[in-house]
Amino acid sequence: MLSQNIFTITENEKIADKTFRMELSGDASAIVRPGQFVNIKLNGFFLRRPISVCDCTGSGLTLIYKTVGAGTEYMSTLHAGEKLDLLVGLGNGFDTSLSGDSPLLIAGGGGVPPMINLTKRLISEGRRVQCVIGFNTANEVYCERELRKLGAEVIVTTADGSYGVKGFVTDAVRGLAYSFFYTCGPLPMYKAIRSVVSSAGQYSFEERMGCGFGACMGCSIKTRQGAKRICKDGPVFNSEDIIWEELEK
Amino acid sequence: MTNSPDMKISLCGLELDNPIIPASGTFGYGHEFAELYDINVLGSFSFKGTTFEPRFGNATPRIAECPEGMLNSIGLQNPGVHAVINEELPKLEKCFRKKVIANVGGFSVDEYAKTSELLNACDQVGMIEVNISCPNVHNGGMSFGTDPAAAAEVTRAVKAVTTKPVVMKLSPNAADIAAIAKACEDAGADGISLINTLLGMRIDLKTRRPILANKMGGYSGRAVFPVAVRMVYQVYEAVKIPIIGMGGISSAADVIEMMLAGAAAVQVGAANLVDPFACPKIIKELPGVMRNYGINKLTDIIGGAHNG
Ligand SMILES: Cc1cc2nc3c(=O)[nH]c(=O)nc-3n(C[C@H](O)[C@H](O)[C@H](O)COP(=O)(O)OP(=O)(O)OC[C@H]3O[C@@H](n4cnc5c(N)ncnc54)[C@H](O)[C@@H]3O)c2cc1C
Ligand SMILES: Cc1cc2nc3c(=O)[nH]c(=O)nc-3n(C[C@H](O)[C@H](O)[C@H](O)COP(=O)(O)O)c2cc1C
Ligand code: FES
């Protein structure tokens, strides 16, 4: 259930090219599932910025974000001690009850952050976790060590081959055996994943949002269960509910 | 104990505890907000624009950021009037004791009338708000709200099939907003609400294409407040029926300014999306701000900015 809380930044550091990790302290108890997100009010911007929860404890949370525009650029200039107004506990998150014994996590670029919290949860539920995380090039790579530390087996791919396996996440996924998959990344990656996965899975979607909590219909997606809101009914949808032909448009 | 200032208002025969009404399209059918606070603190609320048939709306992206505001091109996504009556209103009854404002959209005069007639039969509906910013499919897609004759025709058609107060919601994209308001009044409207969103566009510098899939969208939020105040002021001079003022309201001071321009009640739109608690916050701060400006009774200030 959504709550609006003021958080204090305790750390905001660059961890890779154009990629920052922000640690915040405050009441994060509304966050109950991996894959949920927060919506951040930034000074000088009208709409809030949605960012996935990378990790959380009851008293704080971690976000990892890429600077892609004015809002995230501004975020990267904030210092420890500054305060931010967050809506927390947004979205449905991943359903770990579907994982089976050996789930596969597939993430591309900006989709990696929620995999931390998801890995943590799955490992605590006694699962064997394999992660495939893909980047363009070596200096963009992040979260590899964190995922390993949590106990996951990690394969990193880079498109230019400057680190890990050369190619796309799909190149690494092909050879693996797994019971279920969870994925977060850009739409073109999903289209490629679809043709190589061998199990059912869950996909996390992004859309430009007006509210982030289900009030404006800004983020609608057509599913086999009817029209859904990515912010409230998603961002995570089951593979069998997604109407891929609609997303091709 | 200091006696608290009187925030009660009367709107087309409906008695409201305060003039704060969440605007259509920013409050769904109430449930999302009822999970967050007791929505009975509101004067009322205007539900999502409802059409006769269900509509998915436009392709995404439907939202774009602007300075002090936003563009939306939702395209009137709604489950259709039958689902609203059979599913949404019964759910709403469990969390809202007050009368709701039924916002009606349409693409022909006949559609407005059919939808309004069905909603008129619902006890929970206190008032019908007719959104005439929609394009008229029988007239080359020209908005009903930009032509006095078309606005009057919709007004007459809805009035003919309803017994509840009918408020016509005007588009700021009309050349002469006062003329549209007057046409609606002459055709029997019980009230006027304004403004709907201003037509706008944003272009992505990286892709060099409009951000919205629909290319154009409606601009709202704080940036439009001065435009809204000006239009409410002009309409107040043109008609005698009550006005619901909206456009960019986000504080109690804005509420007072809008009422001085001529509004009998106000609606709060985009502010709810950015701060889900915007309306209860405004209601809470209103008595203090009234006191600061020596206002004991809110109804005393309606149209106060006009001479004579
Ligand atoms: C559920 C969800 C989870 C996300 N998680 C992360 C994350 O963990 N890390 C991360 O780096 N990014 C994440 N994003 C993307 C992030 O929201 C955008 O990169 C960010 O909003 C861009 O803001 P800006 O002001 O820098 O860019 P601008 O392009 O200047 O933003 C303009 C407007 O477009 C919106 N916008 C732009 N790109 C996106 C996008 N990809 N998705 C949604 N809205 C967008 C902005 O919110 C803003 O309203 C997530 C998006 C969603 C919907
Ligand atoms: C996301 C969104 C959806 C809207 N949908 C409707 C609608 O369905 N019917 C309608 O009459 N107005 C709709 N509006 C317009 C608002 O009700 C209001 O007139 C306008 O946004 C100006 O107020 P604001 O500046 O406070 O947002 C919508 C506005 C927004 C932001
Ligand atoms: S962003 Fe408003 S409903 Fe999803």
XYZ file of C-alpha atoms and ligand atoms in Angstrom:
645
model
C 0.000 0.000 0.000
C 1.299 3.421 -1.060
C 2.650 5.868 1.479
C 4.184 9.323 1.119
C 7.316 9.781 3.209
C 10.253 12.137 3.490
C 13.606 10.366 3.112
C 17.108 11.626 3.859
C 19.893 10.899 1.391
C 22.760 9.141 3.157
C 24.855 8.432 0.067
C 24.761 9.308 -3.646
C 27.739 8.003 -5.574
C 28.688 7.187 -9.125
C 29.128 3.427 -9.625
C 29.519 3.174 -13.394
C 29.275 5.341 -16.495
C 26.229 7.643 -16.037
C 25.042 5.339 -13.248
C 24.525 6.345 -9.617
C 23.592 4.585 -6.420
C 21.517 6.535 -3.927
C 21.002 5.357 -0.356
C 18.052 6.850 1.502
C 16.933 6.529 5.083
C 13.269 6.752 6.020
C 10.169 4.635 6.431
C 10.274 2.054 3.630
C 7.878 -0.380 5.302
C 5.331 0.069 2.494
C 7.651 -1.833 0.152
C 6.686 -5.489 0.308
C 7.876 -7.105 -2.939
C 10.945 -6.955 -5.154
C 10.180 -5.111 -8.401
C 8.097 -2.392 -6.776
C 9.078 1.226 -7.371
C 9.119 4.636 -5.757
C 8.052 7.942 -7.309
C 10.343 10.833 -6.460
C 9.458 14.519 -6.227
C 12.374 16.624 -7.457
C 12.681 20.375 -6.952
C 11.927 22.230 -10.153
C 10.180 19.317 -11.870
C 6.417 18.901 -12.075
C 5.989 15.156 -12.432
C 7.633 12.687 -10.089
C 10.320 10.324 -11.408
C 9.666 6.573 -11.063
C 12.681 4.484 -9.992
C 12.732 0.787 -9.044
C 13.628 -0.230 -5.541
C 17.017 -1.895 -5.799
C 17.199 -2.958 -2.171
C 15.354 -2.063 1.008
C 15.204 -2.584 4.723
C 12.392 -1.296 6.932
C 14.359 1.882 7.620
C 15.832 2.709 4.251
C 16.236 1.891 0.613
C 18.726 1.830 -2.229
C 18.089 3.152 -5.732
C 20.323 2.798 -8.760
C 19.613 5.196 -11.603
C 21.045 6.249 -14.908
C 21.293 9.909 -15.868
C 19.239 10.137 -19.050
C 17.629 13.581 -18.777
C 17.218 16.703 -16.684
C 15.522 15.000 -13.725
C 18.024 12.208 -13.223
C 20.901 14.673 -13.898
C 19.525 16.793 -11.068
C 19.277 13.723 -8.817
C 22.946 13.027 -9.388
C 23.862 16.465 -7.952
C 22.136 15.861 -4.606
C 24.226 15.371 -1.471
C 24.007 13.315 1.697
C 21.757 15.049 4.216
C 19.340 16.427 1.598
C 15.728 15.342 1.817
C 13.429 13.868 -0.828
C 9.651 13.364 -0.911
C 8.920 9.805 -2.099
C 5.788 7.826 -2.782
C 6.766 4.322 -1.730
C 5.201 0.889 -2.153
C 4.086 1.427 -5.762
C 3.351 -1.378 -8.205
C 2.745 -5.081 -7.815
C 6.351 -6.355 -7.980
C 7.579 -9.822 -8.918
C 5.741 -12.891 -7.646
C 8.409 -15.165 -6.177
C 5.890 -17.949 -5.535
C 6.103 -18.747 -9.269
C 9.882 -19.205 -9.309
C 10.287 -22.984 -9.022
C 13.653 -24.272 -7.732
C 16.036 -22.559 -10.123
C 14.776 -19.235 -11.470
C 16.675 -17.227 -14.083
C 16.903 -13.449 -13.819
C 17.555 -11.545 -17.048
C 18.260 -7.820 -17.002
C 19.531 -5.299 -19.501
C 21.180 -1.956 -18.635
C 18.723 0.093 -16.601
C 16.759 -3.041 -15.691
C 19.417 -4.471 -13.387
C 18.585 -2.633 -10.098
C 15.432 -4.546 -9.075
C 17.311 -7.824 -9.577
C 19.227 -7.188 -6.348
C 16.148 -7.264 -4.166
C 14.669 -10.103 -6.193
C 17.818 -12.213 -5.840
C 17.879 -11.556 -2.107
C 14.269 -12.709 -1.757
C 14.656 -15.811 -3.927
C 17.857 -16.897 -2.152
C 16.143 -16.444 1.216
C 13.359 -18.670 -0.100
C 15.955 -21.360 -0.821
C 16.160 -21.019 -4.609
C 19.163 -21.476 -6.843
C 19.411 -18.129 -8.668
C 21.114 -17.542 -12.013
C 21.429 -13.976 -13.342
C 22.237 -12.801 -16.827
C 22.907 -9.068 -16.916
C 23.702 -7.271 -20.154
C 25.425 -3.967 -20.924
C 26.847 -2.190 -23.955
C 30.399 -1.975 -22.753
C 32.718 -2.653 -19.780
C 32.514 0.760 -18.080
C 28.698 0.472 -17.812
C 28.800 -2.756 -15.814
C 27.435 -2.596 -12.251
C 25.844 -4.879 -9.644
C 27.812 -7.967 -10.716
C 29.673 -8.224 -7.402
C 26.536 -7.490 -5.311
C 24.610 -10.248 -7.063
C 27.424 -12.755 -6.525
C 27.723 -11.761 -2.877
C 24.021 -12.517 -2.413
C 24.712 -16.022 -3.724
C 23.616 -15.815 -7.359
C 25.505 -17.320 -10.301
C 26.108 -14.347 -12.595
C 26.833 -14.080 -16.306
C 27.661 -10.609 -17.636
C 27.333 -9.857 -21.329
C 28.612 -6.796 -23.175
C 27.622 -5.969 -26.735
C 31.183 -5.013 -27.662
C 32.794 -7.919 -25.816
C 34.882 -5.617 -23.604
C 33.756 -7.554 -20.521
C 32.249 -11.002 -19.868
C 30.473 -12.811 -22.682
C 30.395 -10.930 -25.978
C 26.873 -10.393 -27.262
C 23.391 -9.821 -25.881
C 21.671 -11.380 -22.871
C 19.877 -13.728 -25.235
C 23.219 -15.238 -26.296
C 23.884 -16.257 -22.686
C 20.304 -17.357 -21.927
C 20.189 -19.895 -24.764
C 22.386 -22.493 -23.078
C 20.852 -22.342 -19.593
C 18.376 -24.585 -17.771
C 15.888 -22.942 -15.374
C 12.426 -23.356 -13.883
C 11.055 -19.831 -14.465
C 12.390 -16.430 -15.530
C 12.063 -12.827 -14.352
C 13.152 -9.997 -16.589
C 13.567 -6.241 -16.519
C 14.921 -4.165 -19.386
C 13.988 -2.340 -22.577
C 11.262 -3.520 -24.941
C 13.616 -4.571 -27.781
C 15.338 -6.899 -25.295
C 11.980 -8.453 -24.390
C 11.239 -9.141 -28.037
C 14.550 -10.973 -28.336
C 14.108 -12.856 -25.049
C 10.691 -14.119 -26.055
C 12.172 -16.239 -28.804
C 14.855 -17.901 -26.654
C 13.223 -18.604 -23.276
C 12.083 -22.133 -22.480
C 9.779 -21.467 -19.507
C 7.021 -19.102 -18.400
C 8.160 -15.862 -16.824
C 7.404 -12.353 -15.664
C 8.296 -9.128 -17.495
C 8.576 -5.700 -15.849
C 7.398 -2.753 -17.981
C 8.182 0.969 -18.038
C 6.007 3.815 -19.241
C 5.868 7.572 -18.837
C 3.721 8.148 -15.796
C 1.434 10.926 -14.649
C 0.833 9.670 -11.133
C 2.362 6.231 -10.510
C -0.517 5.082 -8.339
C -3.375 4.294 -10.684
C -5.299 7.562 -10.894
C -4.642 9.064 -14.337
C -4.642 6.216 -16.900
C -1.393 7.566 -18.307
C 0.353 4.191 -18.374
C -2.201 1.785 -19.844
C -1.289 -1.458 -21.549
C -3.595 -3.942 -23.284
C -3.273 -7.430 -21.786
C -5.154 -10.680 -22.220
C -6.875 -9.736 -18.949
C -8.030 -6.411 -20.431
C -6.631 -2.896 -20.093
C -4.180 -2.626 -17.182
C -2.217 0.192 -15.600
C 1.540 -0.429 -15.621
C 1.938 1.601 -12.408
C -0.726 -0.120 -10.327
C -1.641 -3.478 -11.902
C 2.014 -3.833 -13.030
C 4.809 -3.034 -13.678
C 5.218 -6.835 -13.651
C 3.072 -8.941 -15.991
C 2.994 -12.676 -16.649
C 4.355 -13.743 -20.027
C 1.063 -15.379 -21.006
C -0.944 -12.178 -20.340
C 1.117 -9.916 -22.573
C -0.237 -9.212 -26.059
C 3.017 -8.904 -28.002
C 1.328 -7.876 -31.254
C 0.040 -4.755 -29.438
C 3.557 -3.842 -28.349
C 4.872 -4.182 -31.900
C 2.823 -1.140 -32.916
C -12.038 28.254 21.100
C -11.940 30.340 17.933
C -14.877 29.642 15.672
C -13.649 28.250 12.395
C -14.559 30.122 9.205
C -17.503 28.864 7.170
C -16.357 26.847 4.144
C -19.798 25.570 3.170
C -21.025 26.364 -0.284
C -24.146 25.767 -2.304
C -23.711 24.652 -5.892
C -26.707 24.333 -8.230
C -28.832 23.249 -5.262
C -26.235 20.864 -3.857
C -24.902 21.703 -0.397
C -21.170 21.020 -0.107
C -19.088 21.048 3.117
C -16.328 22.849 1.252
C -15.648 23.942 -2.338
C -12.825 21.441 -3.003
C -13.620 18.948 -5.778
C -11.003 16.701 -7.439
C -11.238 17.186 -11.205
C -12.301 14.551 -13.692
C -9.519 12.290 -14.965
C -7.254 12.838 -11.991
C -9.251 10.908 -9.399
C -10.426 7.803 -11.264
C -13.692 6.592 -9.705
C -12.374 7.406 -6.236
C -11.016 4.023 -5.065
C -7.267 4.727 -5.374
C -7.665 7.764 -3.140
C -10.110 6.097 -0.729
C -7.232 3.723 0.119
C -5.165 6.770 1.125
C -7.589 8.988 3.033
C -11.253 9.375 3.916
C -12.553 10.926 0.705
C -15.656 12.131 2.580
C -13.583 15.192 3.577
C -14.028 16.431 -0.008
C -16.840 18.707 -1.127
C -17.466 16.137 -3.869
C -15.433 14.753 -6.756
C -15.879 14.521 -10.496
C -15.309 11.017 -11.797
C -13.337 9.995 -14.883
C -14.917 11.146 -18.144
C -17.399 8.428 -19.051
C -18.601 7.586 -22.536
C -21.372 5.277 -23.706
C -19.050 2.538 -24.979
C -15.874 1.372 -23.198
C -12.729 3.045 -24.550
C -9.074 2.058 -24.299
C -7.947 5.540 -25.294
C -4.812 6.617 -27.120
C -1.513 4.825 -27.618
C 1.259 5.523 -25.099
C 3.239 7.660 -24.289
C 0.249 9.618 -23.059
C 2.099 11.867 -20.614
C 4.759 14.543 -21.050
C 6.443 16.761 -18.502
C 6.220 20.564 -18.925
C 7.389 23.526 -16.890
C 5.005 23.669 -13.904
C 2.618 21.308 -15.589
C 2.016 18.318 -17.797
C 0.506 17.225 -21.082
C -1.900 14.311 -21.205
C -3.452 12.511 -24.139
C -5.321 9.757 -22.316
C -8.030 9.732 -24.963
C -10.907 9.253 -22.516
C -10.024 5.735 -21.418
C -13.008 4.473 -19.412
C -14.970 1.250 -18.983
C -18.187 2.665 -20.507
C -21.315 3.907 -18.756
C -22.776 0.479 -18.052
C -19.676 -0.726 -16.209
C -19.523 2.573 -14.333
C -23.097 2.133 -13.140
C -22.889 -1.596 -12.438
C -19.352 -1.848 -11.032
C -17.748 1.497 -10.151
C -20.670 3.220 -8.421
C -21.517 0.245 -6.138
C -17.822 0.085 -5.111
C -17.808 3.843 -4.524
C -20.896 3.646 -2.326
C -18.832 1.737 0.256
C -16.331 4.586 0.713
C -18.167 7.776 -0.279
C -21.392 8.953 1.386
C -21.685 12.171 -0.596
C -23.029 12.890 -4.062
C -20.545 12.470 -6.868
C -20.299 14.577 -10.029
C -20.723 12.420 -13.135
C -18.403 13.628 -15.890
C -19.721 12.692 -19.341
C -17.782 12.631 -22.599
C -19.170 12.007 -26.073
C -18.510 12.127 -29.762
C -22.044 12.956 -30.895
C -24.968 14.853 -29.396
C -26.857 11.599 -29.194
C -24.074 9.873 -27.247
C -23.940 12.654 -24.637
C -27.694 12.340 -24.158
C -27.737 8.524 -23.901
C -24.919 8.448 -21.336
C -26.360 11.327 -19.294
C -29.804 9.775 -19.209
C -28.411 6.564 -17.680
C -26.330 8.418 -15.086
C -29.254 10.681 -14.224
C -31.032 7.600 -12.847
C -28.275 6.950 -10.256
C -28.929 8.165 -6.709
C -25.241 8.692 -6.003
C -24.941 11.188 -8.853
C -25.586 14.728 -7.639
C -24.776 16.570 -10.815
C -23.823 15.916 -14.412
C -20.749 17.633 -15.811
C -20.634 17.544 -19.595
C -17.160 17.670 -21.105
C -17.617 19.405 -24.464
C -13.901 19.424 -25.341
C -14.428 16.179 -27.256
C -14.328 16.162 -31.064
C -17.655 15.914 -32.872
C -17.402 12.955 -35.244
C -20.331 14.302 -37.258
C -18.637 17.623 -37.867
C -15.136 16.832 -39.075
C -13.861 16.274 -35.547
C -14.333 19.891 -34.497
C -14.708 20.192 -30.738
C -18.253 20.885 -29.472
C -16.651 23.311 -27.072
C -15.323 25.696 -29.704
C -18.679 26.408 -31.384
C -21.495 28.166 -29.454
C -24.213 26.497 -31.533
C -22.783 22.993 -30.964
C -22.301 23.671 -27.243
C -25.921 24.814 -27.001
C -27.137 21.756 -28.870
C -25.370 19.390 -26.443
C -26.735 21.378 -23.488
C -30.311 21.130 -24.742
C -29.980 17.420 -25.521
C -28.635 16.591 -22.048
C -31.134 18.852 -20.265
C -33.964 17.137 -22.126
C -33.161 13.737 -20.602
C -32.045 14.704 -17.081
C -33.563 16.052 -13.888
C -30.265 16.678 -12.101
C -28.260 19.883 -12.401
C -26.257 19.971 -15.633
C -22.911 21.745 -15.641
C -21.248 22.342 -18.989
C -17.456 21.993 -18.885
C -15.819 24.396 -21.300
C -12.679 24.106 -23.370
C -10.163 26.960 -23.092
C -9.337 26.361 -26.746
C -12.473 28.295 -27.788
C -11.960 31.665 -29.470
C -14.520 33.396 -27.228
C -15.101 31.467 -24.012
C -17.728 33.929 -22.744
C -19.800 33.369 -25.882
C -19.738 29.586 -25.353
C -20.728 30.018 -21.700
C -23.605 32.312 -22.637
C -24.797 29.860 -25.295
C -24.853 27.061 -22.695
C -26.724 29.235 -20.182
C -29.312 30.237 -22.772
C -29.761 26.562 -23.671
C -30.636 25.768 -20.059
C -27.360 24.821 -18.355
C -27.452 24.992 -14.551
C -23.748 25.783 -14.220
C -20.471 26.166 -16.072
C -17.165 24.537 -15.235
C -13.847 25.574 -16.697
C -11.117 25.205 -17.778
C -10.387 21.909 -19.421
C -6.835 21.446 -20.692
C -5.080 23.712 -23.211
C -3.917 22.001 -26.383
C -0.134 21.591 -26.392
C 2.830 19.600 -27.719
C 6.348 18.620 -26.604
C 9.071 17.346 -28.909
C 11.863 14.974 -27.850
C 15.219 16.477 -28.847
C 16.867 13.070 -29.134
C 14.283 11.440 -31.404
C 13.106 14.746 -32.954
C 9.530 13.525 -32.738
C 6.568 14.592 -30.577
C 6.776 12.866 -27.175
C 3.103 11.916 -27.105
C 2.022 9.077 -29.384
C -1.029 11.212 -30.131
C 1.359 14.131 -30.886
C -0.901 16.695 -29.163
C -2.177 16.650 -25.606
C -3.880 18.767 -22.976
C -1.751 21.106 -20.868
C -2.681 21.490 -17.222
C -1.110 22.096 -13.842
C 0.107 25.232 -12.087
C 1.299 26.903 -15.280
C -2.264 27.337 -16.554
C -3.598 29.002 -13.391
C -3.470 32.612 -14.677
C -5.236 31.579 -17.886
C -7.923 29.820 -15.845
C -8.432 32.778 -13.502
C -8.802 35.107 -16.477
C -11.356 32.851 -18.175
C -13.408 32.343 -15.012
C -13.412 36.122 -14.561
C -14.677 36.634 -18.120
C -17.332 33.948 -17.866
C -18.542 35.386 -14.524
C -19.283 38.652 -16.328
C -21.163 36.824 -19.078
C -23.466 34.444 -17.154
C -25.585 34.342 -13.990
C -25.361 30.575 -13.332
C -22.707 29.276 -10.883
C -19.176 28.562 -12.067
C -16.851 25.757 -11.003
C -13.335 27.122 -11.520
C -10.318 24.963 -12.218
C -6.944 24.944 -13.894
C -3.689 24.857 -11.965
C -5.117 25.059 -8.450
C -2.689 23.654 -5.895
C -3.112 25.684 -2.704
C -5.758 27.296 -0.493
C -4.630 30.720 -1.705
C -5.325 29.583 -5.290
C -8.837 28.550 -4.195
C -9.530 32.016 -2.812
C -8.151 33.720 -5.925
C -10.328 31.534 -8.165
C -13.415 32.323 -6.070
C -12.663 36.053 -6.199
C -12.597 35.686 -10.003
C -16.111 34.267 -9.831
C -16.006 30.556 -8.987
C -18.630 29.180 -6.583
C -16.560 26.003 -6.184
C -13.248 24.762 -7.518
C -11.740 21.604 -8.936
C -8.214 20.368 -8.425
C -6.724 18.265 -11.215
C -3.052 17.595 -11.929
C -2.066 18.503 -8.353
C -3.649 15.202 -7.201
C -1.306 13.246 -9.457
C 1.833 14.830 -8.085
C 0.653 14.833 -4.482
C -2.114 12.318 -3.778
C -2.902 14.202 -0.565
C -3.223 17.606 -2.314
C -6.975 17.982 -1.700
C -7.073 17.101 2.024
C -4.059 19.399 2.504
C -5.877 22.296 0.789
C -9.021 21.657 2.852
C -6.947 21.673 6.019
C -5.108 24.892 5.227
C -8.151 26.762 3.871
C -9.561 28.015 7.241
C -6.174 29.481 8.209
C -5.758 31.237 4.875
C -9.358 32.532 5.062
C -8.558 34.017 8.477
C -5.394 35.638 7.128
C -7.478 37.501 4.562
C -10.345 38.301 6.930
C -12.801 35.937 5.275
C -15.453 34.496 7.637
C -17.723 32.997 5.043
C -16.369 31.656 1.780
C -19.531 32.376 -0.196
C -19.066 36.103 0.550
C -16.072 36.324 -1.760
C -17.469 34.715 -4.920
C -16.847 37.177 -7.752
C -15.356 39.637 -5.274
C -12.775 40.827 -7.780
C -15.436 42.362 -10.043
C -16.378 45.986 -9.702
C -19.932 46.774 -8.610
C 8.426 1.397 -12.973
C 9.681 2.092 -13.422
C 10.892 1.780 -12.830
C 12.062 2.416 -13.223
N 13.220 2.094 -12.603
C 14.373 2.702 -12.944
C 15.583 2.402 -12.261
O 15.619 1.604 -11.327
N 16.707 3.047 -12.660
C 16.691 3.957 -13.685
O 17.738 4.501 -14.002
N 15.556 4.264 -14.338
C 14.388 3.662 -13.998
N 13.219 3.986 -14.670
C 13.272 4.989 -15.737
C 13.240 6.400 -15.122
O 11.961 6.649 -14.593
C 13.549 7.463 -16.173
O 14.830 7.271 -16.668
C 13.452 8.875 -15.584
O 12.120 9.174 -15.228
C 13.961 9.900 -16.554
O 13.786 11.183 -16.012
P 14.612 12.419 -16.570
O 14.021 13.654 -16.011
O 16.054 12.212 -16.311
O 14.424 12.299 -18.132
P 13.516 13.185 -19.097
O 13.518 12.493 -20.405
O 13.918 14.604 -19.045
O 12.112 13.032 -18.435
C 10.953 13.661 -18.953
C 9.724 12.902 -18.484
O 9.684 11.603 -19.105
C 9.678 10.581 -18.138
N 10.530 9.480 -18.606
C 11.645 9.573 -19.380
N 12.160 8.349 -19.612
C 11.355 7.467 -18.985
C 11.357 6.051 -18.850
N 12.279 5.276 -19.405
N 10.380 5.472 -18.119
C 9.430 6.233 -17.530
N 9.386 7.571 -17.626
C 10.327 8.181 -18.339
C 10.205 11.232 -16.887
O 9.758 10.581 -15.704
C 9.656 12.622 -16.999
O 8.308 12.690 -16.615
C 12.037 3.364 -14.275
C 10.817 3.683 -14.884
C 9.646 3.064 -14.478
C 8.360 3.406 -15.121
C -4.607 12.963 -16.756
C -5.794 13.868 -16.955
C -7.000 13.334 -17.407
C -8.123 14.142 -17.603
N -9.290 13.583 -18.009
C -10.413 14.360 -18.117
C -11.678 13.788 -18.446
O -11.802 12.563 -18.611
N -12.753 14.610 -18.551
C -12.659 15.962 -18.329
O -13.663 16.670 -18.400
N -11.476 16.533 -18.002
C -10.351 15.763 -17.888
N -9.154 16.346 -17.531
C -9.088 17.804 -17.306
C -9.181 18.165 -15.827
O -10.392 17.717 -15.261
C -9.038 19.683 -15.615
O -10.084 20.337 -16.289
C -7.723 20.229 -16.126
O -6.687 19.303 -15.922
C -7.343 21.556 -15.491
O -7.103 21.424 -14.100
P -5.644 21.217 -13.437
O -4.750 22.278 -14.014
O -5.867 21.366 -11.971
O -5.191 19.868 -13.821
C -8.018 15.541 -17.341
C -6.803 16.077 -16.880
C -5.706 15.260 -16.677
C -4.430 15.872 -16.160
S 0.701 6.676 -14.156
Fe -1.256 7.363 -13.564
S -2.417 5.523 -13.784
Fe -0.384 4.864 -14.086
